[in-house]
């Protein structure tokens, strides 16, 4: 597996050919909802603040655009079953329960969903109403992801969140009444965060016994308010201490780290995100949505118009809102594959590389050799799996496959 000599002789002819897939990977559906009540200073997602005092978006019009967008994709995925749906944003919980029911009903009429299809929506704790969540559950949502970030009012204020700590707890309690599967998003390395405050956040989250937790390090992303006006963040050593402390707390409570930022109780991993990280396929509809669809002889990517108004106009006037549609070159496929699968703590079997890219494993021999020698990649020849050191320095590991 880790012999790189063959690469020198085989790389050019291999990369000159198209990939050939013997089977298509699982298929998911991603739906982007682009509006939020307030743009957070750290957020680099495609989200647009609604006008104060107004609904700020035309729900019926946007849902019709989404349905039309899905219909443009049907010929590309005909006959394939969808095994998960994820509605992200923005703040999808700004949709009405009736609107969600209309959208999911339209999807069921057009695509073949697996009987136990996981259907997740992101929910802002500041927009949680008990009756509305009950309506989302009746519409078919069976998993929610709550953007908690912290339970400390001071931290939430620094992060520009619209909820406080008590509202976060209330939102979790309501969600657990209506959904079997609830994820809590938490952040660490927050402005002026102490080890004790970070521990309190995790302990509060653990008290709710949700089946899944996401635990992210706050990063200053380009083109955000925080990038222009950076807050005072803990030092690298302090952030490492917070991570190690909270990792131990999570593991002691029965949560297994299965991806860089994701922790789950047994058999409660997020099916949708696992499909991304295993280089599966996904239809992406909505403003700014990305999609990846495989065919026997090629793998394609698409990007939609980012601005909601431009997106809806494009769907209404042209019948599609694509701003990019391209085949992934054989040269880029290995990096795109490794970029995803190396996030998984269990990695994937080496045979998955050929199954998902259509390329022989020896095209990445050089990177595998280098990563193994540096202790970033597991030495098991049947696995593509980062070591603990590899997960810690994931960017460096991924770059070896550029």
mmCIF file of C-alpha atoms in Angstrom:
data_model
loop_
_atom_site.group_PDB
_atom_site.id
_atom_site.type_symbol
_atom_site.label_atom_id
_atom_site.label_comp_id
_atom_site.label_asym_id
_atom_site.label_seq_id
_atom_site.Cartn_x
_atom_site.Cartn_y
_atom_site.Cartn_z
ATOM 1 C CA UNK A 1 0.000 0.000 0.000
ATOM 2 C CA UNK A 2 2.715 2.462 0.945
ATOM 3 C CA UNK A 3 5.115 1.776 -1.928
ATOM 4 C CA UNK A 4 5.393 5.014 -3.909
ATOM 5 C CA UNK A 5 7.672 3.803 -6.741
ATOM 6 C CA UNK A 6 4.763 2.616 -8.843
ATOM 7 C CA UNK A 7 3.321 6.115 -8.817
ATOM 8 C CA UNK A 8 6.114 7.562 -10.928
ATOM 9 C CA UNK A 9 5.358 5.189 -13.790
ATOM 10 C CA UNK A 10 1.586 5.055 -13.514
ATOM 11 C CA UNK A 11 0.472 8.504 -12.394
ATOM 12 C CA UNK A 12 0.398 10.239 -15.789
ATOM 13 C CA UNK A 13 -1.599 7.618 -17.703
ATOM 14 C CA UNK A 14 -4.009 7.134 -14.786
ATOM 15 C CA UNK A 15 -4.714 10.822 -14.339
ATOM 16 C CA UNK A 16 -5.256 11.226 -18.054
ATOM 17 C CA UNK A 17 -8.189 8.815 -17.946
ATOM 18 C CA UNK A 18 -11.679 9.207 -16.526
ATOM 19 C CA UNK A 19 -12.554 7.439 -13.298
ATOM 20 C CA UNK A 20 -14.767 4.353 -13.602
ATOM 21 C CA UNK A 21 -17.180 3.508 -10.812
ATOM 22 C CA UNK A 22 -18.486 -0.034 -10.413
ATOM 23 C CA UNK A 23 -21.285 1.071 -8.068
ATOM 24 C CA UNK A 24 -22.832 4.393 -7.071
ATOM 25 C CA UNK A 25 -22.521 5.589 -3.451
ATOM 26 C CA UNK A 26 -25.471 6.367 -1.137
ATOM 27 C CA UNK A 27 -27.472 9.482 -2.031
ATOM 28 C CA UNK A 28 -28.565 12.279 0.323
ATOM 29 C CA UNK A 29 -30.473 15.537 -0.141
ATOM 30 C CA UNK A 30 -29.304 18.876 1.261
ATOM 31 C CA UNK A 31 -31.731 21.829 1.371
ATOM 32 C CA UNK A 32 -30.408 25.305 2.136
ATOM 33 C CA UNK A 33 -32.531 27.915 3.894
ATOM 34 C CA UNK A 34 -30.660 31.214 3.509
ATOM 35 C CA UNK A 35 -32.296 33.567 6.049
ATOM 36 C CA UNK A 36 -31.620 34.195 9.733
ATOM 37 C CA UNK A 37 -32.846 36.717 12.303
ATOM 38 C CA UNK A 38 -29.347 38.017 12.924
ATOM 39 C CA UNK A 39 -26.027 37.328 11.228
ATOM 40 C CA UNK A 40 -23.520 35.992 13.784
ATOM 41 C CA UNK A 41 -20.087 37.675 13.706
ATOM 42 C CA UNK A 42 -18.248 34.334 13.239
ATOM 43 C CA UNK A 43 -20.558 32.916 10.536
ATOM 44 C CA UNK A 44 -19.252 32.437 6.994
ATOM 45 C CA UNK A 45 -22.250 30.405 5.777
ATOM 46 C CA UNK A 46 -24.558 31.716 3.076
ATOM 47 C CA UNK A 47 -27.053 33.438 5.385
ATOM 48 C CA UNK A 48 -28.918 36.731 5.013
ATOM 49 C CA UNK A 49 -30.388 38.718 7.884
ATOM 50 C CA UNK A 50 -34.117 39.327 7.575
ATOM 51 C CA UNK A 51 -35.434 42.852 7.907
ATOM 52 C CA UNK A 52 -36.379 43.814 11.450
ATOM 53 C CA UNK A 53 -40.082 43.734 12.246
ATOM 54 C CA UNK A 54 -40.956 41.771 9.074
ATOM 55 C CA UNK A 55 -41.024 38.140 8.098
ATOM 56 C CA UNK A 56 -38.392 39.220 5.618
ATOM 57 C CA UNK A 57 -38.833 36.371 3.140
ATOM 58 C CA UNK A 58 -41.530 34.975 0.890
ATOM 59 C CA UNK A 59 -41.935 31.437 2.211
ATOM 60 C CA UNK A 60 -44.338 30.196 -0.481
ATOM 61 C CA UNK A 61 -42.158 31.546 -3.275
ATOM 62 C CA UNK A 62 -38.983 30.008 -1.848
ATOM 63 C CA UNK A 63 -40.615 26.601 -1.341
ATOM 64 C CA UNK A 64 -41.818 26.609 -4.956
ATOM 65 C CA UNK A 65 -38.267 27.443 -6.087
ATOM 66 C CA UNK A 66 -36.898 24.547 -4.014
ATOM 67 C CA UNK A 67 -39.405 22.090 -5.499
ATOM 68 C CA UNK A 68 -38.605 23.265 -9.027
ATOM 69 C CA UNK A 69 -34.886 23.006 -8.240
ATOM 70 C CA UNK A 70 -35.299 19.406 -7.052
ATOM 71 C CA UNK A 71 -37.158 18.551 -10.249
ATOM 72 C CA UNK A 72 -34.201 19.711 -12.356
ATOM 73 C CA UNK A 73 -32.056 17.113 -10.550
ATOM 74 C CA UNK A 74 -34.404 14.146 -10.916
ATOM 75 C CA UNK A 75 -33.090 12.964 -14.317
ATOM 76 C CA UNK A 76 -29.562 12.817 -12.837
ATOM 77 C CA UNK A 77 -30.585 10.552 -9.947
ATOM 78 C CA UNK A 78 -33.440 8.589 -11.482
ATOM 79 C CA UNK A 79 -34.131 5.324 -9.655
ATOM 80 C CA UNK A 80 -31.783 6.081 -6.771
ATOM 81 C CA UNK A 81 -33.014 6.038 -3.187
ATOM 82 C CA UNK A 82 -32.424 8.999 -0.864
ATOM 83 C CA UNK A 83 -31.294 7.829 2.568
ATOM 84 C CA UNK A 84 -31.037 11.165 4.418
ATOM 85 C CA UNK A 85 -32.212 14.775 4.186
ATOM 86 C CA UNK A 86 -30.584 17.727 5.927
ATOM 87 C CA UNK A 87 -32.185 21.185 6.046
ATOM 88 C CA UNK A 88 -29.520 23.709 6.982
ATOM 89 C CA UNK A 89 -29.012 27.427 6.942
ATOM 90 C CA UNK A 90 -29.382 30.157 7.933
ATOM 91 C CA UNK A 91 -32.196 29.318 10.327
ATOM 92 C CA UNK A 92 -34.601 26.752 8.795
ATOM 93 C CA UNK A 93 -36.743 26.898 11.951
ATOM 94 C CA UNK A 94 -37.990 30.290 10.691
ATOM 95 C CA UNK A 95 -40.128 28.284 8.241
ATOM 96 C CA UNK A 96 -43.699 27.623 9.305
ATOM 97 C CA UNK A 97 -44.770 24.071 10.167
ATOM 98 C CA UNK A 98 -47.208 24.195 7.228
ATOM 99 C CA UNK A 99 -44.417 25.308 4.916
ATOM 100 C CA UNK A 100 -42.229 22.428 6.093
ATOM 101 C CA UNK A 101 -45.077 19.984 5.549
ATOM 102 C CA UNK A 102 -45.595 21.284 2.004
ATOM 103 C CA UNK A 103 -41.889 20.962 1.235
ATOM 104 C CA UNK A 104 -41.468 17.444 2.627
ATOM 105 C CA UNK A 105 -44.698 16.259 0.981
ATOM 106 C CA UNK A 106 -43.420 17.534 -2.376
ATOM 107 C CA UNK A 107 -40.102 15.736 -1.842
ATOM 108 C CA UNK A 108 -41.819 12.436 -0.990
ATOM 109 C CA UNK A 109 -43.904 12.718 -4.169
ATOM 110 C CA UNK A 110 -40.760 13.103 -6.288
ATOM 111 C CA UNK A 111 -37.999 10.954 -4.802
ATOM 112 C CA UNK A 112 -37.818 7.490 -3.315
ATOM 113 C CA UNK A 113 -36.960 7.914 0.384
ATOM 114 C CA UNK A 114 -35.615 5.018 2.430
ATOM 115 C CA UNK A 115 -38.257 3.822 4.924
ATOM 116 C CA UNK A 116 -36.138 5.008 7.867
ATOM 117 C CA UNK A 117 -34.830 8.114 6.105
ATOM 118 C CA UNK A 118 -33.085 10.465 8.547
ATOM 119 C CA UNK A 119 -34.577 13.962 8.126
ATOM 120 C CA UNK A 120 -32.662 16.623 10.066
ATOM 121 C CA UNK A 121 -33.299 20.333 10.400
ATOM 122 C CA UNK A 122 -31.173 22.965 12.100
ATOM 123 C CA UNK A 123 -32.984 24.905 14.817
ATOM 124 C CA UNK A 124 -32.007 28.184 16.478
ATOM 125 C CA UNK A 125 -32.859 28.070 20.211
ATOM 126 C CA UNK A 126 -34.049 31.667 19.896
ATOM 127 C CA UNK A 127 -36.803 30.678 17.459
ATOM 128 C CA UNK A 128 -38.159 27.622 19.297
ATOM 129 C CA UNK A 129 -41.886 27.352 19.978
ATOM 130 C CA UNK A 130 -43.328 24.119 21.352
ATOM 131 C CA UNK A 131 -46.262 24.012 18.929
ATOM 132 C CA UNK A 132 -44.026 24.811 15.968
ATOM 133 C CA UNK A 133 -41.606 21.986 16.812
ATOM 134 C CA UNK A 134 -44.561 19.618 17.184
ATOM 135 C CA UNK A 135 -45.666 20.710 13.708
ATOM 136 C CA UNK A 136 -42.182 20.036 12.283
ATOM 137 C CA UNK A 137 -42.319 16.536 13.800
ATOM 138 C CA UNK A 138 -45.750 15.902 12.256
ATOM 139 C CA UNK A 139 -44.392 17.079 8.888
ATOM 140 C CA UNK A 140 -41.749 14.351 9.035
ATOM 141 C CA UNK A 141 -38.668 15.902 10.659
ATOM 142 C CA UNK A 142 -37.198 13.183 12.906
ATOM 143 C CA UNK A 143 -33.896 14.761 13.969
ATOM 144 C CA UNK A 144 -33.046 18.320 15.025
ATOM 145 C CA UNK A 145 -29.708 20.038 15.478
ATOM 146 C CA UNK A 146 -29.830 22.888 18.009
ATOM 147 C CA UNK A 147 -27.293 25.691 17.634
ATOM 148 C CA UNK A 148 -26.613 26.097 21.369
ATOM 149 C CA UNK A 149 -22.895 27.150 21.153
ATOM 150 C CA UNK A 150 -22.762 27.967 24.893
ATOM 151 C CA UNK A 151 -24.992 28.145 27.970
ATOM 152 C CA UNK A 152 -23.204 31.229 29.352
ATOM 153 C CA UNK A 153 -25.025 34.496 28.694
ATOM 154 C CA UNK A 154 -21.772 36.447 28.436
ATOM 155 C CA UNK A 155 -20.411 34.066 25.800
ATOM 156 C CA UNK A 156 -23.655 34.023 23.845
ATOM 157 C CA UNK A 157 -23.652 37.812 23.770
ATOM 158 C CA UNK A 158 -20.034 37.851 22.546
ATOM 159 C CA UNK A 159 -21.018 35.374 19.793
ATOM 160 C CA UNK A 160 -23.935 37.558 18.703
ATOM 161 C CA UNK A 161 -26.509 34.836 19.413
ATOM 162 C CA UNK A 162 -30.174 35.820 19.821
ATOM 163 C CA UNK A 163 -30.816 33.395 22.719
ATOM 164 C CA UNK A 164 -29.598 33.257 26.320
ATOM 165 C CA UNK A 165 -28.606 30.295 28.472
ATOM 166 C CA UNK A 166 -32.066 29.669 29.901
ATOM 167 C CA UNK A 167 -33.651 29.789 26.450
ATOM 168 C CA UNK A 168 -31.068 27.243 25.270
ATOM 169 C CA UNK A 169 -32.049 24.834 28.064
ATOM 170 C CA UNK A 170 -35.741 25.372 27.390
ATOM 171 C CA UNK A 171 -35.236 24.695 23.667
ATOM 172 C CA UNK A 172 -33.477 21.386 24.399
ATOM 173 C CA UNK A 173 -36.243 20.278 26.779
ATOM 174 C CA UNK A 174 -38.917 21.058 24.156
ATOM 175 C CA UNK A 175 -36.955 19.328 21.367
ATOM 176 C CA UNK A 176 -36.555 16.162 23.455
ATOM 177 C CA UNK A 177 -40.344 15.989 23.863
ATOM 178 C CA UNK A 178 -40.875 15.842 20.103
ATOM 179 C CA UNK A 179 -37.773 14.212 18.585
ATOM 180 C CA UNK A 180 -35.979 11.001 19.467
ATOM 181 C CA UNK A 181 -32.756 12.267 17.924
ATOM 182 C CA UNK A 182 -31.433 15.662 19.048
ATOM 183 C CA UNK A 183 -27.969 17.098 18.398
ATOM 184 C CA UNK A 184 -26.469 19.974 20.364
ATOM 185 C CA UNK A 185 -23.903 22.205 18.657
ATOM 186 C CA UNK A 186 -21.353 23.572 21.123
ATOM 187 C CA UNK A 187 -18.286 25.746 20.541
ATOM 188 C CA UNK A 188 -15.076 26.124 22.493
ATOM 189 C CA UNK A 189 -12.144 28.511 22.395
ATOM 190 C CA UNK A 190 -14.649 31.354 22.813
ATOM 191 C CA UNK A 191 -13.713 34.972 23.636
ATOM 192 C CA UNK A 192 -12.125 35.052 27.127
ATOM 193 C CA UNK A 193 -13.340 31.482 27.808
ATOM 194 C CA UNK A 194 -11.840 29.777 30.850
ATOM 195 C CA UNK A 195 -11.290 26.063 31.439
ATOM 196 C CA UNK A 196 -14.000 26.139 34.123
ATOM 197 C CA UNK A 197 -16.558 27.866 31.855
ATOM 198 C CA UNK A 198 -15.909 25.345 29.071
ATOM 199 C CA UNK A 199 -16.368 22.484 31.547
ATOM 200 C CA UNK A 200 -19.655 23.970 32.751
ATOM 201 C CA UNK A 201 -20.950 24.135 29.152
ATOM 202 C CA UNK A 202 -20.188 20.472 28.496
ATOM 203 C CA UNK A 203 -21.598 19.338 31.840
ATOM 204 C CA UNK A 204 -24.828 21.246 31.188
ATOM 205 C CA UNK A 205 -25.092 19.699 27.713
ATOM 206 C CA UNK A 206 -24.443 16.206 29.103
ATOM 207 C CA UNK A 207 -27.212 16.629 31.684
ATOM 208 C CA UNK A 208 -29.780 16.459 28.869
ATOM 209 C CA UNK A 209 -28.476 13.069 27.649
ATOM 210 C CA UNK A 210 -29.057 13.854 23.954
ATOM 211 C CA UNK A 211 -27.787 11.081 21.647
ATOM 212 C CA UNK A 212 -25.410 13.364 19.699
ATOM 213 C CA UNK A 213 -23.145 16.349 20.370
ATOM 214 C CA UNK A 214 -21.029 18.478 18.041
ATOM 215 C CA UNK A 215 -18.057 20.226 19.643
ATOM 216 C CA UNK A 216 -16.346 22.839 17.453
ATOM 217 C CA UNK A 217 -13.377 25.113 17.956
ATOM 218 C CA UNK A 218 -14.299 28.729 17.131
ATOM 219 C CA UNK A 219 -12.210 29.842 14.162
ATOM 220 C CA UNK A 220 -11.959 33.286 12.622
ATOM 221 C CA UNK A 221 -13.123 32.737 9.052
ATOM 222 C CA UNK A 222 -12.367 35.196 6.217
ATOM 223 C CA UNK A 223 -15.124 37.662 5.262
ATOM 224 C CA UNK A 224 -16.739 37.620 8.707
ATOM 225 C CA UNK A 225 -17.088 40.406 11.268
ATOM 226 C CA UNK A 226 -14.723 38.559 13.619
ATOM 227 C CA UNK A 227 -12.076 38.379 10.875
ATOM 228 C CA UNK A 228 -12.141 42.189 10.606
ATOM 229 C CA UNK A 229 -12.568 42.833 14.344
ATOM 230 C CA UNK A 230 -11.081 39.795 16.093
ATOM 231 C CA UNK A 231 -12.084 39.209 19.720
ATOM 232 C CA UNK A 232 -9.564 38.113 22.356
ATOM 233 C CA UNK A 233 -9.476 34.330 22.156
ATOM 234 C CA UNK A 234 -7.756 31.857 24.508
ATOM 235 C CA UNK A 235 -4.166 30.891 23.664
ATOM 236 C CA UNK A 236 -3.406 27.713 21.716
ATOM 237 C CA UNK A 237 -2.329 25.968 24.943
ATOM 238 C CA UNK A 238 -5.564 27.028 26.672
ATOM 239 C CA UNK A 239 -7.645 25.789 23.732
ATOM 240 C CA UNK A 240 -5.789 22.436 23.806
ATOM 241 C CA UNK A 241 -6.480 22.146 27.553
ATOM 242 C CA UNK A 242 -10.193 22.865 27.025
ATOM 243 C CA UNK A 243 -10.392 20.271 24.250
ATOM 244 C CA UNK A 244 -8.613 17.543 26.245
ATOM 245 C CA UNK A 245 -10.695 18.246 29.356
ATOM 246 C CA UNK A 246 -14.010 18.136 27.497
ATOM 247 C CA UNK A 247 -13.041 15.147 25.357
ATOM 248 C CA UNK A 248 -12.486 13.187 28.589
ATOM 249 C CA UNK A 249 -15.863 14.347 29.943
ATOM 250 C CA UNK A 250 -17.641 13.325 26.732
ATOM 251 C CA UNK A 251 -16.006 9.900 26.615
ATOM 252 C CA UNK A 252 -16.752 9.272 30.303
ATOM 253 C CA UNK A 253 -20.431 10.036 29.571
ATOM 254 C CA UNK A 254 -20.541 7.402 26.813
ATOM 255 C CA UNK A 255 -20.055 9.597 23.739
ATOM 256 C CA UNK A 256 -17.649 8.295 21.129
ATOM 257 C CA UNK A 257 -15.754 10.743 18.947
ATOM 258 C CA UNK A 258 -16.439 9.429 15.433
ATOM 259 C CA UNK A 259 -15.446 12.527 13.465
ATOM 260 C CA UNK A 260 -13.198 15.501 14.212
ATOM 261 C CA UNK A 261 -16.055 17.516 15.761
ATOM 262 C CA UNK A 262 -18.811 14.917 16.241
ATOM 263 C CA UNK A 263 -19.642 12.700 19.235
ATOM 264 C CA UNK A 264 -22.432 10.155 19.515
ATOM 265 C CA UNK A 265 -23.894 7.497 21.760
ATOM 266 C CA UNK A 266 -23.829 3.974 20.300
ATOM 267 C CA UNK A 267 -25.484 3.805 16.848
ATOM 268 C CA UNK A 268 -26.544 7.473 17.018
ATOM 269 C CA UNK A 269 -24.111 8.916 14.469
ATOM 270 C CA UNK A 270 -25.563 11.385 11.953
ATOM 271 C CA UNK A 271 -26.236 9.353 8.788
ATOM 272 C CA UNK A 272 -26.283 12.450 6.605
ATOM 273 C CA UNK A 273 -22.903 13.761 7.689
ATOM 274 C CA UNK A 274 -21.361 10.289 7.570
ATOM 275 C CA UNK A 275 -22.383 10.144 3.921
ATOM 276 C CA UNK A 276 -20.508 13.419 3.240
ATOM 277 C CA UNK A 277 -17.388 12.215 5.022
ATOM 278 C CA UNK A 278 -17.425 8.869 3.230
ATOM 279 C CA UNK A 279 -17.514 10.726 -0.097
ATOM 280 C CA UNK A 280 -21.123 9.822 -0.808
ATOM 281 C CA UNK A 281 -23.439 11.704 -3.176
ATOM 282 C CA UNK A 282 -25.840 14.505 -2.340
ATOM 283 C CA UNK A 283 -28.312 16.641 -4.241
ATOM 284 C CA UNK A 284 -27.978 20.256 -3.112
ATOM 285 C CA UNK A 285 -30.961 22.580 -3.593
ATOM 286 C CA UNK A 286 -31.559 26.131 -2.397
ATOM 287 C CA UNK A 287 -29.631 29.401 -2.517
ATOM 288 C CA UNK A 288 -25.889 28.737 -2.542
ATOM 289 C CA UNK A 289 -26.318 24.968 -2.205
ATOM 290 C CA UNK A 290 -23.569 22.620 -3.387
ATOM 291 C CA UNK A 291 -24.197 19.156 -4.802
ATOM 292 C CA UNK A 292 -22.115 16.095 -5.751
ATOM 293 C CA UNK A 293 -23.494 13.365 -8.006
ATOM 294 C CA UNK A 294 -21.625 10.301 -9.299
ATOM 295 C CA UNK A 295 -22.129 8.495 -12.597
ATOM 296 C CA UNK A 296 -20.389 5.336 -13.826
ATOM 297 C CA UNK A 297 -17.870 7.402 -15.830
ATOM 298 C CA UNK A 298 -17.640 10.705 -13.929
ATOM 299 C CA UNK A 299 -18.275 12.563 -10.671
ATOM 300 C CA UNK A 300 -19.860 16.011 -10.875
ATOM 301 C CA UNK A 301 -20.217 19.054 -8.632
ATOM 302 C CA UNK A 302 -22.738 21.888 -8.806
ATOM 303 C CA UNK A 303 -23.185 25.266 -7.116
ATOM 304 C CA UNK A 304 -26.384 27.387 -7.068
ATOM 305 C CA UNK A 305 -26.872 31.161 -7.041
ATOM 306 C CA UNK A 306 -26.001 32.447 -3.551
ATOM 307 C CA UNK A 307 -28.379 35.349 -3.035
ATOM 308 C CA UNK A 308 -31.954 34.196 -2.294
ATOM 309 C CA UNK A 309 -33.606 36.751 -4.588
ATOM 310 C CA UNK A 310 -31.251 35.942 -7.478
ATOM 311 C CA UNK A 311 -31.775 32.231 -6.834
ATOM 312 C CA UNK A 312 -35.578 32.500 -6.929
ATOM 313 C CA UNK A 313 -35.526 34.710 -10.030
ATOM 314 C CA UNK A 314 -33.242 32.228 -11.819
ATOM 315 C CA UNK A 315 -35.567 29.324 -11.010
ATOM 316 C CA UNK A 316 -38.598 31.327 -12.182
ATOM 317 C CA UNK A 317 -37.117 32.686 -15.402
ATOM 318 C CA UNK A 318 -34.525 30.119 -16.514
ATOM 319 C CA UNK A 319 -35.696 26.954 -14.795
ATOM 320 C CA UNK A 320 -32.354 26.464 -13.049
ATOM 321 C CA UNK A 321 -30.093 28.455 -10.730
ATOM 322 C CA UNK A 322 -26.721 26.863 -11.473
ATOM 323 C CA UNK A 323 -23.658 29.086 -11.474
ATOM 324 C CA UNK A 324 -21.244 26.166 -11.696
ATOM 325 C CA UNK A 325 -21.511 22.599 -12.977
ATOM 326 C CA UNK A 326 -18.327 20.651 -13.545
ATOM 327 C CA UNK A 327 -16.817 17.192 -13.585
ATOM 328 C CA UNK A 328 -14.225 16.584 -10.872
ATOM 329 C CA UNK A 329 -10.966 15.843 -12.651
ATOM 330 C CA UNK A 330 -9.112 12.599 -11.927
ATOM 331 C CA UNK A 331 -6.266 14.824 -10.734
ATOM 332 C CA UNK A 332 -8.461 16.444 -8.034
ATOM 333 C CA UNK A 333 -10.438 13.363 -6.953
ATOM 334 C CA UNK A 334 -7.829 11.870 -4.574
ATOM 335 C CA UNK A 335 -7.535 15.089 -2.560
ATOM 336 C CA UNK A 336 -11.307 15.605 -2.411
ATOM 337 C CA UNK A 337 -11.741 12.027 -1.185
ATOM 338 C CA UNK A 338 -9.000 12.263 1.470
ATOM 339 C CA UNK A 339 -10.208 15.704 2.580
ATOM 340 C CA UNK A 340 -13.424 14.035 3.749
ATOM 341 C CA UNK A 341 -12.577 10.524 4.929
ATOM 342 C CA UNK A 342 -9.594 11.530 7.065
ATOM 343 C CA UNK A 343 -12.018 13.464 9.320
ATOM 344 C CA UNK A 344 -13.464 10.132 10.493
ATOM 345 C CA UNK A 345 -11.786 8.660 13.563
ATOM 346 C CA UNK A 346 -12.318 5.128 12.165
ATOM 347 C CA UNK A 347 -11.299 6.189 8.664
ATOM 348 C CA UNK A 348 -12.501 3.917 5.864
ATOM 349 C CA UNK A 349 -11.373 0.622 4.343
ATOM 350 C CA UNK A 350 -8.772 1.118 1.606
ATOM 351 C CA UNK A 351 -11.122 -0.477 -0.954
ATOM 352 C CA UNK A 352 -13.470 2.495 -0.442
ATOM 353 C CA UNK A 353 -10.984 4.718 -2.288
ATOM 354 C CA UNK A 354 -11.459 2.790 -5.532
ATOM 355 C CA UNK A 355 -15.211 2.360 -4.988
ATOM 356 C CA UNK A 356 -15.828 6.099 -4.519
ATOM 357 C CA UNK A 357 -13.238 7.595 -6.931
ATOM 358 C CA UNK A 358 -12.902 4.914 -9.613
ATOM 359 C CA UNK A 359 -9.104 5.272 -9.341
ATOM 360 C CA UNK A 360 -6.444 2.813 -8.146
ATOM 361 C CA UNK A 361 -5.028 3.427 -4.681
ATOM 362 C CA UNK A 362 -1.479 3.791 -5.991
ATOM 363 C CA UNK A 363 -2.258 7.331 -7.205
ATOM 364 C CA UNK A 364 -1.964 8.424 -3.552
ATOM 365 C CA UNK A 365 1.036 6.234 -2.633
ATOM 366 C CA UNK A 366 3.364 9.199 -2.212
ATOM 367 C CA UNK A 367 1.020 10.930 0.243
ATOM 368 C CA UNK A 368 0.373 7.694 2.133
ATOM 369 C CA UNK A 369 4.125 7.078 2.519
ATOM 370 C CA UNK A 370 4.816 10.610 3.711
ATOM 371 C CA UNK A 371 1.890 10.672 6.156
ATOM 372 C CA UNK A 372 2.799 7.247 7.596
ATOM 373 C CA UNK A 373 6.444 8.229 8.142
ATOM 374 C CA UNK A 374 5.334 11.357 10.015
ATOM 375 C CA UNK A 375 3.019 9.361 12.267
ATOM 376 C CA UNK A 376 -0.117 11.037 10.896
ATOM 377 C CA UNK A 377 -1.612 7.971 9.200
ATOM 378 C CA UNK A 378 -2.406 4.555 10.688
ATOM 379 C CA UNK A 379 -0.046 1.804 9.503
ATOM 380 C CA UNK A 380 -2.856 -0.728 8.974
ATOM 381 C CA UNK A 381 -2.626 -1.481 5.210
ATOM 382 C CA UNK A 382 -6.374 -2.164 5.027
ATOM 383 C CA UNK A 383 -7.390 1.244 6.421
ATOM 384 C CA UNK A 384 -7.173 4.894 5.425
ATOM 385 C CA UNK A 385 -7.248 6.313 8.928
ATOM 386 C CA UNK A 386 -5.635 9.265 10.690
ATOM 387 C CA UNK A 387 -3.737 8.638 13.929
ATOM 388 C CA UNK A 388 -4.514 10.760 17.000
ATOM 389 C CA UNK A 389 -1.634 12.969 15.894
ATOM 390 C CA UNK A 390 -3.117 13.072 12.387
ATOM 391 C CA UNK A 391 -6.484 14.245 13.717
ATOM 392 C CA UNK A 392 -4.737 16.931 15.753
ATOM 393 C CA UNK A 393 -2.866 18.181 12.678
ATOM 394 C CA UNK A 394 -5.571 17.339 10.161
ATOM 395 C CA UNK A 395 -4.883 20.248 7.788
ATOM 396 C CA UNK A 396 -1.245 19.176 7.449
ATOM 397 C CA UNK A 397 -2.310 15.575 6.803
ATOM 398 C CA UNK A 398 -4.895 16.532 4.183
ATOM 399 C CA UNK A 399 -2.433 18.802 2.363
ATOM 400 C CA UNK A 400 -0.181 15.800 1.702
ATOM 401 C CA UNK A 401 -2.748 14.644 -0.864
ATOM 402 C CA UNK A 402 -3.020 17.929 -2.763
#
